[in-house]
XYZ file of C-alpha atoms in Angstrom:
741
model
C 0.000 0.000 0.000
C 1.213 3.476 -0.801
C 0.409 7.022 0.120
C -1.918 9.121 -1.982
C -0.389 10.569 -5.131
C 1.233 13.926 -4.302
C 0.496 15.038 -7.852
C -3.176 15.410 -6.965
C -4.082 19.062 -7.512
C -5.720 19.058 -4.070
C -5.601 16.604 -1.134
C -8.915 14.976 -2.045
C -10.554 12.616 0.435
C -11.580 10.053 -0.511
C -8.885 9.725 -3.114
C -10.011 8.998 -6.689
C -9.481 5.522 -8.103
C -7.613 6.618 -11.227
C -6.799 9.996 -12.667
C -4.410 11.839 -14.955
C -3.509 15.540 -14.803
C -4.133 17.889 -17.699
C -2.840 21.347 -18.563
C -4.283 24.532 -17.123
C -7.567 25.286 -15.383
C -11.234 25.745 -15.975
C -11.190 29.264 -14.576
C -13.704 30.650 -12.095
C -15.474 33.927 -12.683
C -17.135 33.542 -16.088
C -20.680 32.095 -16.217
C -21.031 28.405 -17.027
C -23.941 26.803 -18.827
C -25.338 23.724 -17.070
C -26.236 20.884 -19.427
C -28.018 17.879 -17.935
C -29.004 14.547 -19.394
C -32.799 14.330 -19.230
C -32.552 11.578 -16.602
C -30.714 14.015 -14.287
C -33.120 16.952 -14.569
C -33.990 16.747 -10.846
C -30.353 17.429 -9.934
C -30.243 20.980 -11.307
C -30.869 22.797 -8.026
C -28.369 20.665 -6.092
C -25.639 21.152 -8.722
C -26.098 24.920 -8.695
C -25.980 25.097 -4.891
C -22.908 22.862 -4.563
C -20.823 24.633 -7.237
C -21.294 28.375 -6.634
C -17.861 29.196 -8.100
C -19.008 28.156 -11.583
C -21.834 30.729 -11.662
C -24.252 28.179 -13.080
C -27.635 29.251 -14.357
C -30.505 27.705 -12.405
C -32.205 26.679 -15.653
C -30.433 23.644 -17.128
C -30.090 23.115 -20.875
C -30.077 19.882 -22.862
C -26.748 18.153 -23.457
C -24.938 19.631 -26.481
C -27.222 22.661 -26.699
C -24.490 25.067 -27.786
C -20.754 25.654 -27.855
C -18.836 27.492 -25.149
C -18.210 27.124 -21.438
C -20.383 24.395 -19.977
C -20.691 21.779 -17.262
C -22.185 18.767 -19.018
C -23.587 15.859 -17.018
C -24.153 12.881 -19.297
C -26.340 9.939 -18.367
C -27.690 6.774 -19.995
C -29.056 8.682 -23.005
C -25.858 10.532 -23.958
C -22.915 8.691 -22.424
C -20.077 7.533 -24.668
C -19.639 3.763 -25.094
C -16.061 3.809 -23.759
C -17.182 5.656 -20.619
C -20.039 3.224 -20.103
C -17.643 0.282 -20.287
C -15.258 1.967 -17.840
C -18.086 2.491 -15.361
C -19.351 -1.068 -15.683
C -15.894 -2.275 -14.647
C -16.148 -0.464 -11.309
C -17.202 -2.453 -8.181
C -20.391 -0.352 -7.937
C -21.170 1.014 -11.426
C -24.323 2.862 -10.336
C -22.244 5.006 -7.946
C -19.306 5.598 -10.302
C -18.470 8.433 -12.697
C -16.044 9.638 -15.351
C -14.860 13.251 -15.075
C -12.960 15.385 -17.581
C -11.947 18.988 -16.966
C -10.360 21.163 -19.644
C -9.871 24.885 -20.072
C -13.311 25.437 -21.583
C -15.482 22.480 -20.536
C -16.287 20.164 -17.655
C -17.729 16.788 -18.701
C -19.200 14.346 -16.204
C -20.620 10.943 -17.172
C -22.527 8.519 -14.944
C -24.950 5.623 -15.303
C -27.257 6.885 -12.573
C -28.076 9.704 -10.167
C -25.777 8.411 -7.420
C -22.761 8.413 -9.703
C -23.572 11.879 -11.016
C -23.817 13.232 -7.465
C -20.456 11.701 -6.550
C -18.893 13.427 -9.547
C -20.417 16.749 -8.462
C -19.015 16.122 -4.969
C -15.517 15.732 -6.430
C -15.878 18.998 -8.320
C -17.080 20.730 -5.148
C -14.093 19.417 -3.208
C -11.660 20.457 -5.963
C -13.113 23.958 -5.806
C -12.993 24.017 -1.993
C -9.443 22.678 -1.541
C -7.783 24.027 -4.686
C -5.559 27.059 -5.130
C -8.376 29.392 -6.154
C -7.424 29.548 -9.835
C -10.272 27.300 -10.899
C -10.867 23.622 -11.480
C -7.614 21.889 -12.469
C -7.594 20.128 -15.815
C -7.713 16.360 -15.382
C -9.331 13.083 -16.405
C -10.718 10.745 -13.772
C -12.564 7.425 -13.515
C -13.828 6.827 -10.021
C -16.195 4.747 -7.898
C -16.532 3.196 -4.416
C -15.321 -0.140 -3.063
C -18.384 -0.692 -0.841
C -21.978 0.327 -1.380
C -22.884 1.953 1.934
C -20.530 4.399 3.631
C -22.288 5.468 6.789
C -21.404 7.594 9.811
C -23.265 8.099 13.095
C -23.272 11.638 14.480
C -25.351 12.509 17.535
C -28.584 14.491 17.694
C -29.149 13.423 21.308
C -26.848 11.150 23.329
C -28.305 9.836 26.611
C -30.123 13.182 26.890
C -31.940 13.371 30.204
C -30.153 10.262 31.477
C -26.363 10.645 31.725
C -26.253 13.855 29.667
C -28.211 16.882 28.578
C -26.444 17.923 25.379
C -22.994 18.595 23.953
C -21.227 19.085 20.631
C -23.386 18.260 17.629
C -26.436 18.005 19.877
C -26.370 21.791 20.260
C -26.344 22.483 16.499
C -29.204 24.275 14.776
C -30.545 23.484 11.319
C -28.076 25.646 9.402
C -25.157 23.989 11.163
C -26.528 20.540 10.299
C -26.821 21.577 6.649
C -23.134 22.517 6.553
C -22.338 19.124 8.080
C -24.421 17.383 5.405
C -22.393 19.312 2.820
C -19.174 18.071 4.470
C -20.457 14.500 4.197
C -21.614 14.985 0.607
C -18.199 16.205 -0.527
C -16.578 13.145 1.051
C -19.109 10.781 -0.518
C -20.658 9.557 2.725
C -24.028 8.270 1.529
C -25.910 7.631 4.775
C -26.145 9.161 8.251
C -27.177 6.931 11.149
C -28.147 9.695 13.577
C -28.076 8.890 17.287
C -31.245 9.740 19.223
C -30.809 8.353 22.736
C -32.792 9.864 25.576
C -35.503 12.496 25.520
C -36.780 12.920 21.969
C -35.503 15.937 19.987
C -38.787 16.280 18.086
C -42.439 17.031 18.784
C -44.468 14.038 19.943
C -48.030 15.177 20.599
C -49.178 11.891 22.092
C -46.319 11.798 24.616
C -45.235 15.440 25.106
C -43.554 14.608 28.421
C -40.923 12.525 26.594
C -39.427 15.321 24.465
C -36.300 17.341 25.251
C -38.042 20.574 26.216
C -37.430 22.602 29.351
C -34.947 20.157 30.865
C -33.419 21.738 34.009
C -29.640 21.766 33.614
C -26.929 23.177 35.827
C -24.265 24.737 33.649
C -21.180 26.708 34.613
C -21.215 30.490 34.334
C -17.708 31.905 33.945
C -19.179 35.374 34.512
C -20.064 34.647 38.148
C -17.810 31.652 38.743
C -20.651 29.405 39.831
C -23.283 26.965 38.605
C -26.573 28.352 37.327
C -29.702 26.422 36.519
C -30.981 26.919 33.001
C -33.740 25.318 30.985
C -32.487 23.414 27.944
C -34.664 22.716 24.917
C -33.259 20.889 21.924
C -32.687 23.234 18.929
C -34.998 21.132 16.727
C -37.844 21.892 19.129
C -37.056 25.623 19.158
C -36.940 25.933 15.373
C -37.659 22.561 13.708
C -35.146 21.561 11.063
C -35.031 17.768 11.120
C -37.442 17.013 8.264
C -35.856 19.690 6.058
C -32.361 18.418 6.851
C -33.337 14.876 5.873
C -34.794 16.144 2.596
C -31.642 18.224 1.997
C -29.482 15.137 2.565
C -31.700 12.944 0.390
C -31.345 15.433 -2.484
C -27.577 14.831 -2.259
C -27.907 11.055 -2.317
C -27.544 10.702 1.465
C -30.062 8.564 3.334
C -30.760 9.346 6.993
C -31.544 6.727 9.628
C -32.638 7.168 13.241
C -30.371 5.236 15.599
C -32.358 4.575 18.792
C -32.527 2.181 21.723
C -34.587 -0.964 21.372
C -36.327 -0.414 24.714
C -33.784 1.666 26.615
C -33.162 5.416 26.422
C -36.243 5.512 24.182
C -37.367 9.080 24.723
C -37.945 10.362 28.245
C -40.586 7.786 29.126
C -38.551 5.793 31.696
C -37.506 9.033 33.441
C -40.986 10.523 33.627
C -42.584 7.122 34.289
C -40.051 5.257 36.469
C -42.604 2.488 37.032
C -42.017 1.523 33.380
C -38.409 0.491 34.011
C -37.203 -3.060 34.345
C -37.488 -4.317 37.918
C -34.460 -5.287 39.992
C -34.931 -8.053 42.536
C -33.669 -7.501 46.067
C -30.938 -10.057 45.389
C -29.742 -8.069 42.355
C -29.800 -4.821 44.329
C -27.761 -6.472 47.072
C -25.161 -7.358 44.426
C -24.855 -3.664 43.527
C -26.837 -3.624 40.287
C -28.654 -0.458 39.193
C -30.886 0.170 36.193
C -28.491 2.784 34.825
C -29.446 1.967 31.245
C -33.128 2.463 31.936
C -34.308 -0.501 29.972
C -38.079 -0.652 30.173
C -40.169 -3.644 31.157
C -41.163 -5.319 27.903
C -44.157 -7.044 29.498
C -46.035 -3.818 30.260
C -48.745 -2.943 27.694
C -48.136 0.796 28.181
C -44.450 0.339 27.328
C -45.201 -1.711 24.212
C -47.704 0.849 22.990
C -45.332 3.738 23.660
C -42.473 2.075 21.788
C -44.627 1.300 18.749
C -46.019 4.860 18.645
C -42.466 6.231 18.939
C -41.341 4.194 15.938
C -44.285 5.424 13.884
C -43.547 9.039 14.856
C -39.863 8.735 13.903
C -40.714 7.401 10.454
C -43.272 10.195 10.030
C -40.521 12.821 10.386
C -38.990 11.531 7.156
C -36.227 9.160 8.228
C -35.264 6.583 5.621
C -34.739 3.901 8.236
C -34.478 3.015 11.916
C -31.575 1.239 13.584
C -32.229 -0.275 17.009
C -29.676 -1.062 19.685
C -30.216 -3.557 22.454
C -29.478 -2.360 25.967
C -25.792 -2.822 26.753
C -26.694 -4.171 30.180
C -25.445 -7.773 30.191
C -25.812 -8.810 33.829
C -29.528 -8.911 34.607
C -33.027 -8.823 33.141
C -36.337 -7.452 34.442
C -37.545 -9.435 37.460
C -41.194 -8.377 37.566
C -43.724 -11.182 37.860
C -44.811 -10.958 34.214
C -41.243 -11.023 32.859
C -40.287 -13.899 35.131
C -43.301 -15.793 33.796
C -42.439 -15.119 30.126
C -38.642 -15.037 30.170
C -37.603 -16.424 33.538
C -36.446 -19.715 32.031
C -33.847 -17.848 29.932
C -30.470 -16.392 30.902
C -30.600 -12.548 31.059
C -29.046 -12.010 27.627
C -31.269 -14.577 25.933
C -34.288 -12.924 27.500
C -33.102 -9.611 26.065
C -32.657 -11.121 22.589
C -36.112 -12.697 22.748
C -37.611 -9.274 23.469
C -35.645 -7.822 20.545
C -37.221 -10.319 18.146
C -40.707 -9.607 19.534
C -40.306 -5.843 19.225
C -38.828 -6.009 15.723
C -41.833 -8.033 14.596
C -44.159 -5.426 16.087
C -42.240 -2.569 14.471
C -42.357 -4.229 11.046
C -46.154 -4.194 11.220
C -46.272 -0.385 11.365
C -43.251 0.649 9.268
C -43.419 1.098 5.503
C -41.861 -1.698 3.409
C -39.217 0.679 2.033
C -38.056 1.826 5.480
C -34.747 0.260 6.442
C -34.672 -1.682 9.721
C -31.331 -2.376 11.370
C -30.241 -3.790 14.714
C -27.188 -3.953 16.973
C -27.482 -7.087 19.084
C -25.679 -10.190 20.435
C -22.857 -7.901 21.607
C -22.317 -9.384 25.072
C -19.598 -11.737 26.303
C -18.607 -14.334 25.482
C -17.586 -12.561 22.311
C -16.775 -15.904 20.667
C -20.145 -17.601 20.470
C -20.982 -21.197 19.753
C -22.043 -21.658 16.137
C -25.241 -23.468 17.069
C -26.152 -20.582 19.403
C -25.682 -18.030 16.627
C -27.576 -20.167 14.142
C -30.542 -20.368 16.504
C -30.776 -16.579 16.824
C -30.050 -15.971 13.140
C -33.023 -18.187 12.291
C -35.288 -16.013 14.462
C -34.146 -12.637 13.116
C -36.612 -11.395 10.465
C -35.074 -11.445 6.978
C -35.868 -7.768 6.504
C -33.553 -6.719 9.331
C -29.914 -5.872 8.572
C -27.040 -5.850 11.062
C -25.427 -2.621 12.245
C -23.015 -4.570 14.427
C -20.821 -7.530 13.636
C -17.808 -8.526 15.726
C -14.796 -6.295 15.462
C -11.375 -7.292 16.672
C -12.520 -8.766 19.978
C -11.259 -12.248 19.097
C -9.571 -12.169 15.713
C -11.754 -11.813 12.665
C -12.691 -15.473 12.704
C -15.794 -14.537 14.682
C -16.656 -11.810 12.190
C -16.254 -14.201 9.274
C -18.493 -16.663 11.098
C -21.166 -13.947 11.212
C -20.631 -13.065 7.552
C -21.139 -16.694 6.621
C -24.151 -17.190 8.873
C -26.116 -13.971 8.355
C -24.908 -13.242 4.822
C -22.566 -10.441 3.758
C -25.409 -8.426 2.266
C -26.972 -8.099 5.732
C -23.841 -6.721 7.394
C -23.937 -2.927 7.180
C -21.571 -2.174 10.033
C -18.945 -3.603 12.348
C -17.845 -2.645 15.856
C -16.253 0.658 14.842
C -16.818 3.239 17.558
C -13.498 4.538 18.766
C -14.978 8.021 18.815
C -17.852 6.729 20.938
C -15.366 5.713 23.587
C -13.865 9.207 23.439
C -17.262 10.707 24.122
C -17.961 8.328 26.984
C -14.573 9.136 28.525
C -15.517 12.777 28.989
C -14.286 13.907 25.549
C -10.622 13.210 26.215
C -8.386 12.465 23.200
C -8.737 8.914 21.946
C -7.353 8.475 18.452
C -4.508 6.000 18.008
C -3.044 3.443 20.462
C 0.523 4.651 19.931
C 0.056 7.175 22.751
C -0.948 4.479 25.283
C 1.399 2.445 27.482
C 1.654 -1.172 26.360
C -0.399 -2.439 29.305
C -3.354 -0.242 28.416
C -3.533 -1.467 24.838
C -5.189 -4.595 26.212
C -8.308 -2.533 26.892
C -8.153 0.500 24.631
C -9.135 -1.542 21.598
C -11.597 0.893 20.040
C -9.472 3.440 18.238
C -8.825 4.710 14.742
C -6.428 1.919 13.728
C -8.943 -0.789 14.593
C -11.756 1.090 12.884
C -9.687 1.158 9.704
C -8.893 -2.568 9.916
C -12.604 -3.322 10.286
C -13.529 -1.135 7.320
C -10.947 -2.941 5.213
C -12.237 -6.303 6.413
C -15.802 -5.374 5.447
C -14.676 -4.297 1.970
C -12.496 -7.377 1.585
C -15.312 -9.777 2.438
C -17.914 -8.063 0.267
C -20.209 -6.709 2.987
C -23.008 -4.307 2.171
C -21.680 -1.351 4.111
C -19.570 0.205 6.831
C -20.630 2.547 9.626
C -18.212 4.801 11.495
C -19.785 5.464 14.884
C -18.466 9.018 15.172
C -20.330 10.054 18.300
C -17.888 12.918 18.925
C -17.089 15.436 16.170
C -14.941 18.209 17.614
C -11.279 17.215 17.509
C -12.128 13.751 16.204
C -12.827 14.449 12.543
C -10.423 11.671 11.580
C -13.065 9.168 12.673
C -15.383 10.568 10.013
C -12.710 10.670 7.327
C -11.783 7.002 7.806
C -15.053 5.451 6.538
C -15.066 7.996 3.711
C -11.603 6.923 2.530
C -11.634 3.196 3.246
C -15.154 2.693 1.972
C -14.327 4.393 -1.315
C -10.659 3.839 -2.203
C -9.863 1.160 0.330
C -6.434 -0.004 -0.787
C -4.821 3.289 -1.816
C -2.922 3.590 1.450
C -2.313 1.945 4.776
C -3.300 3.515 8.081
C -0.029 5.445 8.438
C -0.348 6.979 4.982
C -4.009 7.708 5.693
C -3.145 9.679 8.822
C -0.633 11.761 6.882
C -3.030 12.335 3.972
C -6.073 13.060 6.173
C -4.054 15.583 8.206
C -3.139 17.449 5.014
C -6.729 17.166 3.766
C -7.932 18.825 6.965
C -5.202 21.372 7.696
C -3.449 21.936 4.377
C 0.025 21.143 3.139
C 1.751 23.480 5.629
C -0.142 22.677 8.855
C -1.130 19.109 8.006
C 2.189 17.514 9.046
C 2.097 19.589 12.226
C -1.373 18.275 13.095
C -0.337 14.710 12.266
C 2.573 15.006 14.704
C 0.174 16.195 17.417
C -2.094 13.189 16.891
C 0.912 10.893 17.225
C 2.049 12.447 20.530
C -1.008 13.784 22.372
C -1.459 11.580 25.469
C -4.758 10.069 26.557
C -5.331 9.823 30.323
C -8.608 9.421 32.168
C -8.860 11.353 35.420
C -9.491 8.220 37.487
C -6.105 6.864 36.369
C -4.268 9.451 38.451
C -6.081 8.488 41.651
C -5.146 5.165 43.241
C -8.112 5.096 45.642
C -10.815 5.126 42.926
C -12.052 1.940 41.224
C -10.555 1.024 37.857
C -12.448 2.418 34.919
C -13.314 -0.437 32.498
C -11.814 1.268 29.446
C -8.767 2.769 31.172
C -7.801 0.582 34.145
C -4.134 1.570 34.527
C -3.129 3.522 37.639
C -0.133 5.841 37.454
C 1.489 5.689 40.888
C 4.998 5.361 42.300
C 8.248 6.180 40.479
C 7.185 4.371 37.284
C 3.859 6.189 37.143
C 5.540 9.543 37.795
C 8.040 8.956 34.987
C 5.221 8.116 32.581
C 3.177 11.178 33.570
C 6.240 13.408 33.200
C 6.598 12.231 29.587
C 2.896 12.861 29.040
C 3.217 16.370 30.477
C 5.999 17.198 28.020
C 4.006 15.795 25.100
C 0.792 17.592 26.098
C 2.526 20.969 26.424
C 4.355 20.465 23.125
C 1.070 19.549 21.434
C -0.584 22.672 22.830
C 2.184 24.819 21.362
C 1.819 23.230 17.926
C -1.947 23.710 17.951
C -1.567 27.341 18.981
C 0.726 27.771 15.982
C -1.906 26.247 13.700
C -4.545 28.585 15.126
C -2.320 31.600 14.431
C -2.456 30.791 10.696
C -4.559 33.378 8.818
C -7.689 32.452 6.871
C -8.464 29.148 8.591
C -11.655 27.440 7.475
C -14.484 26.680 9.871
C -13.485 23.002 9.986
C -9.818 23.768 10.609
C -10.497 26.170 13.466
C -13.025 23.850 15.107
C -10.641 20.927 14.962
C -7.589 22.818 16.230
C -9.478 24.544 19.057
C -11.056 21.300 20.271
C -7.737 19.447 20.118
C -5.991 22.311 21.927
C -8.523 22.052 24.738
C -7.754 18.327 24.964
C -4.022 19.041 25.103
C -4.443 21.579 27.880
C -6.557 19.122 29.855
C -3.989 16.367 29.411
C -1.279 18.710 30.730
C -3.286 19.506 33.859
C -4.244 15.863 34.449
C -0.594 14.818 34.120
C 0.607 17.546 36.471
C -2.057 16.668 39.052
C -1.110 12.994 38.919
C 2.584 13.763 39.306
C 1.952 15.866 42.411
C -0.368 13.275 43.966
C 2.017 10.375 43.331
C 4.912 12.379 44.779
C 2.789 13.195 47.822
C 2.251 9.490 48.454
C 5.982 8.776 48.123
C 6.937 11.651 50.442
C 4.288 10.633 52.972
C 5.470 7.021 53.023
C 9.064 8.213 53.461
C 8.133 10.456 56.402
C 8.519 13.732 54.497
C 8.106 17.097 56.218
C 4.629 18.700 56.376
C 5.661 21.774 54.347
C 6.729 19.679 51.359
C 3.616 17.549 51.668
C 1.424 20.655 51.768
C 3.075 22.034 48.612
C 2.433 18.791 46.764
C -1.167 18.629 48.000
C -1.815 22.196 46.857
C -0.253 21.471 43.451
C -2.357 18.328 42.920
C -5.581 20.138 43.793
C -4.628 23.229 41.758
C -3.970 21.257 38.573
C -7.048 19.052 39.011
C -9.187 22.140 39.574
C -7.733 23.731 36.439
C -8.745 20.606 34.505
C -12.233 20.998 35.944
C -12.261 24.718 35.064
C -11.364 23.944 31.458
C -14.199 21.426 31.304
C -16.772 23.674 32.970
C -16.009 26.753 30.896
C -15.808 25.025 27.507
C -18.517 22.357 27.674
C -22.189 23.083 28.231
C -23.158 19.805 29.895
C -20.637 18.840 32.589
C -22.332 18.314 35.937
C -23.405 14.911 37.247
C -27.131 14.251 36.787
C -29.535 12.676 39.247
C -32.655 12.474 37.075
C -32.785 8.667 37.053
C -32.082 8.306 40.773
C -28.425 7.305 40.237
C -25.614 9.909 40.105
C -24.398 9.583 36.510
C -21.953 11.620 34.478
C -18.825 11.502 32.364
C -16.654 14.128 34.083
C -15.009 12.606 37.134
C -12.817 15.506 38.262
C -14.864 16.577 41.325
C -14.758 12.979 42.568
C -11.003 12.798 41.934
C -10.395 16.061 43.793
C -12.460 14.787 46.704
C -10.443 11.562 46.818
C -7.267 13.653 46.851
C -8.649 15.661 49.761
C -9.426 12.527 51.738
C -5.807 11.411 51.446
C -4.375 14.874 52.174
C -6.686 15.512 55.136
C -5.905 12.128 56.682
C -2.178 12.927 56.534
C -2.069 16.653 57.299
C -5.258 17.203 59.285
C -5.696 20.663 57.782
C -9.374 21.684 57.646
C -8.750 23.571 54.388
C -8.079 20.185 52.789
C -11.165 18.474 54.211
C -13.263 16.524 51.657
C -16.734 17.659 50.609
C -19.351 15.066 51.560
C -21.823 16.513 49.054
C -19.749 15.441 46.037
C -21.528 12.412 44.544
C -19.686 9.149 44.106
C -20.972 8.701 40.598
C -20.874 6.102 37.884
C -20.217 6.714 34.196
C -23.174 6.469 31.878
C -21.126 4.124 29.689
C -19.028 2.247 32.224
C -21.123 -0.175 34.276
C -22.103 -2.727 31.618
C -18.548 -2.891 30.255
C -16.757 -4.283 33.278
C -16.262 -7.538 31.372
C -13.532 -5.713 29.436
C -11.247 -6.126 32.442
C -11.318 -9.888 31.784
C -11.401 -9.819 27.985
C -8.781 -7.107 27.499
C -5.779 -9.429 26.949
C -7.775 -11.526 24.460
C -8.739 -8.394 22.573
C -5.143 -7.216 22.469
C -4.059 -10.517 20.922
C -6.680 -10.371 18.151
C -5.614 -10.016 14.520
C -7.561 -8.329 11.674
C -7.590 -11.425 9.482
C -10.438 -10.255 7.266
C -8.442 -7.167 6.274
C -5.637 -9.226 4.700
C -5.867 -8.197 1.088
C -6.921 -10.907 -1.329
C -5.181 -11.375 -4.697
C -6.303 -8.983 -7.414
C -9.363 -10.291 -9.248
C -10.256 -13.004 -6.722
C -13.681 -13.348 -5.142
C -14.444 -11.913 -1.667
C -13.098 -13.986 1.221
């Protein structure tokens, strides 16, 4: 595998399959006549909007209407025979195109609307990333390696449960349109939009379940204190969802609603706690909580609510619905009705049985053309008995496609077992959600494993490198699609670029070359290498890792204590400060684009947080060493003050830059993703016990909280070493011209 061709007139992403440069430019400034094949007449408005630099007339002419400057889009009626043959040789002819740019004409040929739109997207990207002189002369034949290239941004993410709203969840309609344009230019052809928690749309029959007027405590830098505000989702303030879906559809992008099967389904289980699954006294005694708010599937009111919710979601205009089973793997509802219906089954089998029942009910009310997907069977043991899988595969309705298939949890042999059993055409996604882990870790950097100590790589298995290997494996085995679960956007745009590149031009480059190319694509030829270097050095530390007295976090169980931990944190501190300096240099560059500034600012915030976390951990670990060695109180006090000061600065950065940061108690369990107050309080307990100074006394009001994403994943502590030993077998490239593996 090789890097992208440096002769490309712009750092296109995805890279084109084959191309040859020409001489000169099709200059901007002069009007251009738009000529459309009759089969593409409906594309006129989209073409004009996406290519403003060409000054296209809104009224399209017939192909070959006159001489002179023109953008001609040829289809089945006017395409040349040689171009048709070239397109038919592509893996997906209906999505492919031939493009020629000369000094006086732009010719685009495609067999269908999807291919024509992809060609327009390439022209739009050439105009956006070029040198401003115009469209460079070239000839290109291009098309994707896999049919569905999907990403999953968030519209709501555990809203009203572990969160209120952050990042993309705070965007209005105009901001979503610019994001759709970003996806269009990079040939993403479906969005699987996350809607967990209170609904971000009107629901007249169940108005109490929508995200309106939610009381949120947010930090006010003006007064240096928390203030209670009322948060209403932007789509409820000024509705944009239906229009955004139509806007995406006009650009060949389908939009799916990604929701819980019977957990986090609107605000129903918060407003109606009696609807939740019931914990027995024995389960409570074992420490279980219903943190995932799965609802009791035996209750008629729950069944009716879920069915009405599905109908309402389709009504908004979504092209499909993707359901996710609750990630709780340790218990199932223990009410009398559930024990009577499912009590003979293990908890996970009971959950899967409910999934089948609900899918069958949903199919009765959804239109035949509406896509139905599911993420299920995700619990340990990851390697499942073939007979067990066959039994569940036989029960899954044929209409339902899979938006989860095993990733690298135990080599790709398990994935290939699924591909064989369910059929490659039903696999639309694999376990690719490195960015989801970043979001669940309180938005700390989580990109590539190179920045982790070797011991942590056993657990930190969801990262960009593994996502890429899974995309390649899906392409290599002939699956229907890939889905990059990019739950976090700011500072993690690479997670969105990866499915765009490896779903389109999968074998152009390996992961190292991709990182270099994607960095240049995002930040330009001057700042791109600088950003790439930051990604390779920026450390990733969770706050609980610098506090020995807190339980191990399932995703990040290492503890940095003693001389070895101090040495590691000192290296991280150097790297974090260096990264911050490089990002500040990028931000000082004039004329940055919106995407460049967003990315650099978000990554700079991460770097500053990593510096403070490292410094706090160093001071705390040194305090413990000095205390154990009988150090003098003055030195101990200095170290205690330093640990608290740096941890509080980390908290200040979080509070002043993120809207939704305080632990929530809506569900009856303290839940959140930002652990710094708990860490500071643990520090204070240790300092107060040693020094007895009342100014260091802990605050009993600080909740001992759990992470919204952490409880059901404790099995990672056992499976981590197995995951680390896994190999991406499906991504081994097959010989040219051979059939899928």
